[in-house]
PDB file of N, CA and C in Angstrom:
ATOM      1  N   LEU A1326       9.863 -10.603   6.711  1.00 53.00           N
ATOM      2  CA  LEU A1326      10.445 -10.298   5.415  1.00 53.00           C
ATOM      3  C   LEU A1326      11.917  -9.972   5.611  1.00 53.00           C
ATOM      4  N   SER A1327      12.742 -10.574   4.816  1.00 53.00           N
ATOM      5  CA  SER A1327      14.175 -10.335   4.888  1.00 53.00           C
ATOM      6  C   SER A1327      14.647  -9.684   3.595  1.00 53.00           C
ATOM      7  N   LEU A1328      15.114  -8.460   3.697  1.00 53.00           N
ATOM      8  CA  LEU A1328      15.577  -7.734   2.518  1.00 53.00           C
ATOM      9  C   LEU A1328      17.051  -8.001   2.283  1.00 53.00           C
ATOM     10  N   VAL A1329      17.424  -8.025   1.019  1.00 55.00           N
ATOM     11  CA  VAL A1329      18.795  -8.325   0.640  1.00 55.00           C
ATOM     12  C   VAL A1329      19.417  -7.102  -0.032  1.00 55.00           C
ATOM     13  N   GLY A1330      20.644  -6.809   0.317  1.00 61.00           N
ATOM     14  CA  GLY A1330      21.402  -5.764  -0.368  1.00 61.00           C
ATOM     15  C   GLY A1330      20.696  -4.428  -0.440  1.00 61.00           C
ATOM     16  N   SER A1331      20.474  -3.959  -1.667  1.00 77.00           N
ATOM     17  CA  SER A1331      19.929  -2.615  -1.852  1.00 77.00           C
ATOM     18  C   SER A1331      18.434  -2.643  -2.190  1.00 77.00           C
ATOM     19  N   GLU A1332      17.697  -3.623  -1.679  1.00 87.00           N
ATOM     20  CA  GLU A1332      16.251  -3.635  -1.868  1.00 87.00           C
ATOM     21  C   GLU A1332      15.628  -2.545  -1.000  1.00 87.00           C
ATOM     22  N   MET A1333      14.645  -1.874  -1.566  1.00 91.00           N
ATOM     23  CA  MET A1333      13.953  -0.821  -0.827  1.00 91.00           C
ATOM     24  C   MET A1333      12.511  -1.253  -0.623  1.00 91.00           C
ATOM     25  N   CYS A1334      12.037  -1.107   0.598  1.00 94.00           N
ATOM     26  CA  CYS A1334      10.698  -1.554   0.952  1.00 94.00           C
ATOM     27  C   CYS A1334       9.855  -0.353   1.357  1.00 94.00           C
ATOM     28  N   ILE A1335       8.651  -0.269   0.783  1.00 96.00           N
ATOM     29  CA  ILE A1335       7.692   0.770   1.151  1.00 96.00           C
ATOM     30  C   ILE A1335       6.410   0.065   1.540  1.00 96.00           C
ATOM     31  N   ARG A1336       5.958   0.277   2.759  1.00 96.00           N
ATOM     32  CA  ARG A1336       4.693  -0.304   3.215  1.00 96.00           C
ATOM     33  C   ARG A1336       3.669   0.812   3.352  1.00 96.00           C
ATOM     34  N   ASP A1337       2.541   0.623   2.664  1.00 97.00           N
ATOM     35  CA  ASP A1337       1.433   1.567   2.729  1.00 97.00           C
ATOM     36  C   ASP A1337       0.329   0.990   3.600  1.00 97.00           C
ATOM     37  N   SER A1338      -0.080   1.752   4.605  1.00 97.00           N
ATOM     38  CA  SER A1338      -1.253   1.391   5.392  1.00 97.00           C
ATOM     39  C   SER A1338      -2.475   1.859   4.622  1.00 97.00           C
ATOM     40  N   ILE A1339      -3.451   0.957   4.463  1.00 97.00           N
ATOM     41  CA  ILE A1339      -4.612   1.292   3.636  1.00 97.00           C
ATOM     42  C   ILE A1339      -5.916   1.023   4.380  1.00 97.00           C
ATOM     43  N   LYS A1340      -6.962   1.697   3.901  1.00 95.00           N
ATOM     44  CA  LYS A1340      -8.333   1.419   4.311  1.00 95.00           C
ATOM     45  C   LYS A1340      -9.111   1.134   3.039  1.00 95.00           C
ATOM     46  N   VAL A1341      -9.922   0.065   3.073  1.00 95.00           N
ATOM     47  CA  VAL A1341     -10.670  -0.378   1.909  1.00 95.00           C
ATOM     48  C   VAL A1341     -12.156  -0.368   2.250  1.00 95.00           C
ATOM     49  N   ASN A1342     -12.982   0.176   1.350  1.00 93.00           N
ATOM     50  CA  ASN A1342     -14.422   0.190   1.597  1.00 93.00           C
ATOM     51  C   ASN A1342     -15.062  -1.114   1.120  1.00 93.00           C
ATOM     52  N   GLN A1343     -16.371  -1.239   1.294  1.00 92.00           N
ATOM     53  CA  GLN A1343     -17.077  -2.462   0.941  1.00 92.00           C
ATOM     54  C   GLN A1343     -17.065  -2.744  -0.558  1.00 92.00           C
ATOM     55  N   LYS A1344     -16.836  -1.720  -1.359  1.00 92.00           N
ATOM     56  CA  LYS A1344     -16.757  -1.896  -2.811  1.00 92.00           C
ATOM     57  C   LYS A1344     -15.392  -2.415  -3.248  1.00 92.00           C
ATOM     58  N   GLY A1345     -14.437  -2.526  -2.314  1.00 93.00           N
ATOM     59  CA  GLY A1345     -13.096  -2.999  -2.637  1.00 93.00           C
ATOM     60  C   GLY A1345     -12.158  -1.892  -3.083  1.00 93.00           C
ATOM     61  N   GLU A1346     -12.572  -0.638  -2.869  1.00 95.00           N
ATOM     62  CA  GLU A1346     -11.761   0.515  -3.281  1.00 95.00           C
ATOM     63  C   GLU A1346     -10.897   1.003  -2.117  1.00 95.00           C
ATOM     64  N   VAL A1347      -9.653   1.336  -2.413  1.00 96.00           N
ATOM     65  CA  VAL A1347      -8.770   1.920  -1.400  1.00 96.00           C
ATOM     66  C   VAL A1347      -9.211   3.369  -1.203  1.00 96.00           C
ATOM     67  N   ILE A1348      -9.645   3.687   0.021  1.00 96.00           N
ATOM     68  CA  ILE A1348     -10.154   5.033   0.290  1.00 96.00           C
ATOM     69  C   ILE A1348      -9.184   5.871   1.119  1.00 96.00           C
ATOM     70  N   ASP A1349      -8.142   5.240   1.654  1.00 96.00           N
ATOM     71  CA  ASP A1349      -7.118   5.982   2.395  1.00 96.00           C
ATOM     72  C   ASP A1349      -5.812   5.219   2.271  1.00 96.00           C
ATOM     73  N   CYS A1350      -4.727   5.930   2.079  1.00 97.00           N
ATOM     74  CA  CYS A1350      -3.417   5.305   1.908  1.00 97.00           C
ATOM     75  C   CYS A1350      -2.355   6.226   2.493  1.00 97.00           C
ATOM     76  N   ARG A1351      -1.548   5.670   3.388  1.00 96.00           N
ATOM     77  CA  ARG A1351      -0.457   6.434   4.008  1.00 96.00           C
ATOM     78  C   ARG A1351       0.780   5.549   4.138  1.00 96.00           C
ATOM     79  N   VAL A1352       1.933   6.144   3.973  1.00 96.00           N
ATOM     80  CA  VAL A1352       3.181   5.395   4.122  1.00 96.00           C
ATOM     81  C   VAL A1352       3.394   5.079   5.596  1.00 96.00           C
ATOM     82  N   ASP A1353       3.725   3.826   5.878  1.00 95.00           N
ATOM     83  CA  ASP A1353       4.066   3.407   7.232  1.00 95.00           C
ATOM     84  C   ASP A1353       5.576   3.591   7.396  1.00 95.00           C
ATOM     85  N   ASN A1354       5.963   4.692   8.007  1.00 93.00           N
ATOM     86  CA  ASN A1354       7.383   5.026   8.131  1.00 93.00           C
ATOM     87  C   ASN A1354       8.149   4.113   9.077  1.00 93.00           C
ATOM     88  N   THR A1355       7.448   3.329   9.888  1.00 94.00           N
ATOM     89  CA  THR A1355       8.147   2.427  10.806  1.00 94.00           C
ATOM     90  C   THR A1355       8.696   1.199  10.084  1.00 94.00           C
ATOM     91  N   THR A1356       8.124   0.855   8.923  1.00 93.00           N
ATOM     92  CA  THR A1356       8.605  -0.320   8.185  1.00 93.00           C
ATOM     93  C   THR A1356       9.145   0.022   6.799  1.00 93.00           C
ATOM     94  N   THR A1357       9.065   1.280   6.403  1.00 95.00           N
ATOM     95  CA  THR A1357       9.604   1.729   5.115  1.00 95.00           C
ATOM     96  C   THR A1357      11.070   2.076   5.298  1.00 95.00           C
ATOM     97  N   ASN A1358      11.930   1.577   4.395  1.00 93.00           N
ATOM     98  CA  ASN A1358      13.368   1.794   4.591  1.00 93.00           C
ATOM     99  C   ASN A1358      13.997   2.705   3.542  1.00 93.00           C
ATOM    100  N   THR A1359      13.180   3.547   2.898  1.00 92.00           N
ATOM    101  CA  THR A1359      13.726   4.498   1.924  1.00 92.00           C
ATOM    102  C   THR A1359      13.034   5.846   2.086  1.00 92.00           C
ATOM    103  N   SER A1360      13.741   6.889   1.724  1.00 92.00           N
ATOM    104  CA  SER A1360      13.142   8.227   1.719  1.00 92.00           C
ATOM    105  C   SER A1360      13.028   8.753   0.286  1.00 92.00           C
ATOM    106  N   ASN A1361      13.216   7.867  -0.693  1.00 91.00           N
ATOM    107  CA  ASN A1361      13.145   8.243  -2.100  1.00 91.00           C
ATOM    108  C   ASN A1361      11.709   8.641  -2.436  1.00 91.00           C
ATOM    109  N   GLU A1362      11.493   9.940  -2.661  1.00 94.00           N
ATOM    110  CA  GLU A1362      10.150  10.469  -2.886  1.00 94.00           C
ATOM    111  C   GLU A1362       9.482   9.897  -4.133  1.00 94.00           C
ATOM    112  N   CYS A1363      10.252   9.639  -5.167  1.00 93.00           N
ATOM    113  CA  CYS A1363       9.704   9.080  -6.399  1.00 93.00           C
ATOM    114  C   CYS A1363       9.132   7.685  -6.145  1.00 93.00           C
ATOM    115  N   LEU A1364       9.878   6.841  -5.445  1.00 94.00           N
ATOM    116  CA  LEU A1364       9.407   5.493  -5.132  1.00 94.00           C
ATOM    117  C   LEU A1364       8.196   5.526  -4.206  1.00 94.00           C
ATOM    118  N   ILE A1365       8.228   6.419  -3.226  1.00 95.00           N
ATOM    119  CA  ILE A1365       7.114   6.539  -2.285  1.00 95.00           C
ATOM    120  C   ILE A1365       5.852   6.992  -3.011  1.00 95.00           C
ATOM    121  N   GLU A1366       5.991   7.975  -3.875  1.00 95.00           N
ATOM    122  CA  GLU A1366       4.835   8.480  -4.633  1.00 95.00           C
ATOM    123  C   GLU A1366       4.254   7.387  -5.533  1.00 95.00           C
ATOM    124  N   ASN A1367       5.127   6.612  -6.191  1.00 95.00           N
ATOM    125  CA  ASN A1367       4.658   5.513  -7.024  1.00 95.00           C
ATOM    126  C   ASN A1367       3.933   4.467  -6.199  1.00 95.00           C
ATOM    127  N   ALA A1368       4.456   4.119  -5.046  1.00 95.00           N
ATOM    128  CA  ALA A1368       3.815   3.121  -4.190  1.00 95.00           C
ATOM    129  C   ALA A1368       2.435   3.586  -3.737  1.00 95.00           C
ATOM    130  N   ILE A1369       2.316   4.850  -3.387  1.00 96.00           N
ATOM    131  CA  ILE A1369       1.010   5.395  -2.973  1.00 96.00           C
ATOM    132  C   ILE A1369       0.030   5.368  -4.147  1.00 96.00           C
ATOM    133  N   ASN A1370       0.479   5.786  -5.329  1.00 96.00           N
ATOM    134  CA  ASN A1370      -0.403   5.788  -6.500  1.00 96.00           C
ATOM    135  C   ASN A1370      -0.859   4.383  -6.864  1.00 96.00           C
ATOM    136  N   TYR A1371       0.046   3.413  -6.851  1.00 95.00           N
ATOM    137  CA  TYR A1371      -0.334   2.028  -7.141  1.00 95.00           C
ATOM    138  C   TYR A1371      -1.332   1.517  -6.111  1.00 95.00           C
ATOM    139  N   ALA A1372      -1.083   1.808  -4.843  1.00 95.00           N
ATOM    140  CA  ALA A1372      -1.985   1.330  -3.790  1.00 95.00           C
ATOM    141  C   ALA A1372      -3.378   1.941  -3.935  1.00 95.00           C
ATOM    142  N   LYS A1373      -3.445   3.211  -4.268  1.00 95.00           N
ATOM    143  CA  LYS A1373      -4.748   3.874  -4.418  1.00 95.00           C
ATOM    144  C   LYS A1373      -5.552   3.295  -5.574  1.00 95.00           C
ATOM    145  N   ASN A1374      -4.870   2.734  -6.579  1.00 95.00           N
ATOM    146  CA  ASN A1374      -5.559   2.159  -7.728  1.00 95.00           C
ATOM    147  C   ASN A1374      -5.844   0.667  -7.579  1.00 95.00           C
ATOM    148  N   TRP A1375      -5.397   0.080  -6.492  1.00 93.00           N
ATOM    149  CA  TRP A1375      -5.600  -1.334  -6.247  1.00 93.00           C
ATOM    150  C   TRP A1375      -7.085  -1.611  -6.030  1.00 93.00           C
ATOM    151  N   LYS A1376      -7.591  -2.730  -6.546  1.00 94.00           N
ATOM    152  CA  LYS A1376      -8.989  -3.121  -6.352  1.00 94.00           C
ATOM    153  C   LYS A1376      -9.036  -4.458  -5.621  1.00 94.00           C
ATOM    154  N   PHE A1377      -9.825  -4.518  -4.570  1.00 91.00           N
ATOM    155  CA  PHE A1377     -10.030  -5.741  -3.820  1.00 91.00           C
ATOM    156  C   PHE A1377     -11.432  -6.269  -4.096  1.00 91.00           C
ATOM    157  N   ASN A1378     -11.699  -7.485  -3.673  1.00 89.00           N
ATOM    158  CA  ASN A1378     -13.034  -8.053  -3.858  1.00 89.00           C
ATOM    159  C   ASN A1378     -14.060  -7.268  -3.069  1.00 89.00           C
ATOM    160  N   GLN A1379     -15.248  -7.109  -3.650  1.00 88.00           N
ATOM    161  CA  GLN A1379     -16.350  -6.459  -2.943  1.00 88.00           C
ATOM    162  C   GLN A1379     -16.859  -7.386  -1.848  1.00 88.00           C
ATOM    163  N   ASN A1380     -17.273  -6.789  -0.729  1.00 82.00           N
ATOM    164  CA  ASN A1380     -17.847  -7.583   0.360  1.00 82.00           C
ATOM    165  C   ASN A1380     -18.793  -6.686   1.147  1.00 82.00           C
ATOM    166  N   PHE A1381     -20.061  -6.729   0.784  1.00 82.00           N
ATOM    167  CA  PHE A1381     -21.041  -5.863   1.418  1.00 82.00           C
ATOM    168  C   PHE A1381     -21.524  -6.406   2.763  1.00 82.00           C
ATOM    169  N   SER A1382     -21.091  -7.609   3.117  1.00 82.00           N
ATOM    170  CA  SER A1382     -21.478  -8.154   4.423  1.00 82.00           C
ATOM    171  C   SER A1382     -20.413  -7.876   5.489  1.00 82.00           C
ATOM    172  N   SER A1383     -19.284  -7.311   5.081  1.00 76.00           N
ATOM    173  CA  SER A1383     -18.221  -6.993   6.039  1.00 76.00           C
ATOM    174  C   SER A1383     -18.481  -5.629   6.673  1.00 76.00           C
ATOM    175  N   THR A1384     -17.612  -5.268   7.603  1.00 73.00           N
ATOM    176  CA  THR A1384     -17.713  -3.940   8.200  1.00 73.00           C
ATOM    177  C   THR A1384     -17.497  -2.901   7.115  1.00 73.00           C
ATOM    178  N   GLN A1385     -17.881  -1.681   7.389  1.00 82.00           N
ATOM    179  CA  GLN A1385     -17.792  -0.631   6.370  1.00 82.00           C
ATOM    180  C   GLN A1385     -16.395  -0.450   5.811  1.00 82.00           C
ATOM    181  N   ARG A1386     -15.377  -0.545   6.652  1.00 85.00           N
ATOM    182  CA  ARG A1386     -13.997  -0.349   6.194  1.00 85.00           C
ATOM    183  C   ARG A1386     -13.107  -1.448   6.745  1.00 85.00           C
ATOM    184  N   GLN A1387     -12.221  -1.908   5.907  1.00 89.00           N
ATOM    185  CA  GLN A1387     -11.208  -2.871   6.307  1.00 89.00           C
ATOM    186  C   GLN A1387      -9.866  -2.150   6.323  1.00 89.00           C
ATOM    187  N   VAL A1388      -9.035  -2.488   7.273  1.00 93.00           N
ATOM    188  CA  VAL A1388      -7.717  -1.869   7.412  1.00 93.00           C
ATOM    189  C   VAL A1388      -6.656  -2.926   7.127  1.00 93.00           C
ATOM    190  N   GLY A1389      -5.617  -2.530   6.404  1.00 95.00           N
ATOM    191  CA  GLY A1389      -4.535  -3.455   6.101  1.00 95.00           C
ATOM    192  C   GLY A1389      -3.333  -2.724   5.562  1.00 95.00           C
ATOM    193  N   TRP A1390      -2.502  -3.437   4.820  1.00 96.00           N
ATOM    194  CA  TRP A1390      -1.315  -2.813   4.240  1.00 96.00           C
ATOM    195  C   TRP A1390      -0.932  -3.512   2.949  1.00 96.00           C
ATOM    196  N   ILE A1391      -0.204  -2.775   2.121  1.00 96.00           N
ATOM    197  CA  ILE A1391       0.396  -3.294   0.896  1.00 96.00           C
ATOM    198  C   ILE A1391       1.875  -2.954   0.968  1.00 96.00           C
ATOM    199  N   GLU A1392       2.705  -3.911   0.626  1.00 96.00           N
ATOM    200  CA  GLU A1392       4.144  -3.678   0.678  1.00 96.00           C
ATOM    201  C   GLU A1392       4.730  -3.759  -0.730  1.00 96.00           C
ATOM    202  N   PHE A1393       5.513  -2.768  -1.081  1.00 95.00           N
ATOM    203  CA  PHE A1393       6.186  -2.715  -2.374  1.00 95.00           C
ATOM    204  C   PHE A1393       7.689  -2.862  -2.126  1.00 95.00           C
ATOM    205  N   ILE A1394       8.308  -3.748  -2.879  1.00 93.00           N
ATOM    206  CA  ILE A1394       9.757  -3.932  -2.761  1.00 93.00           C
ATOM    207  C   ILE A1394      10.375  -3.591  -4.108  1.00 93.00           C
ATOM    208  N   TYR A1395      11.266  -2.633  -4.081  1.00 91.00           N
ATOM    209  CA  TYR A1395      11.952  -2.168  -5.287  1.00 91.00           C
ATOM    210  C   TYR A1395      13.382  -2.704  -5.251  1.00 91.00           C
ATOM    211  N   LEU A1396      13.814  -3.248  -6.385  1.00 88.00           N
ATOM    212  CA  LEU A1396      15.157  -3.778  -6.486  1.00 88.00           C
ATOM    213  C   LEU A1396      16.033  -2.783  -7.225  1.00 88.00           C
ATOM    214  N   SER A1397      17.223  -2.549  -6.708  1.00 79.00           N
ATOM    215  CA  SER A1397      18.164  -1.654  -7.342  1.00 79.00           C
ATOM    216  C   SER A1397      18.742  -2.333  -8.582  1.00 79.00           C
ATOM    217  N   GLN A1398      18.871  -1.573  -9.665  1.00 72.00           N
ATOM    218  CA  GLN A1398      19.410  -2.149 -10.899  1.00 72.00           C
ATOM    219  C   GLN A1398      20.651  -1.423 -11.335  1.00 72.00           C
TER     220      GLN A1398
END
């Protein structure tokens, strides 16, 4: 990913259960390039409300990430 100018990137590391619900969400500070608490809080809240497809044949928890890019206006 190549960011331009004043774009801010927040990457949340997530864990998803078999129902497709985000059950754990943490900011990945190694790839997040802002310390703006408002943006970070919004990214965490959006990630926690994200719904993925159900998959009861998969392992109990899937690990991944969601990346939010905010553009300065």
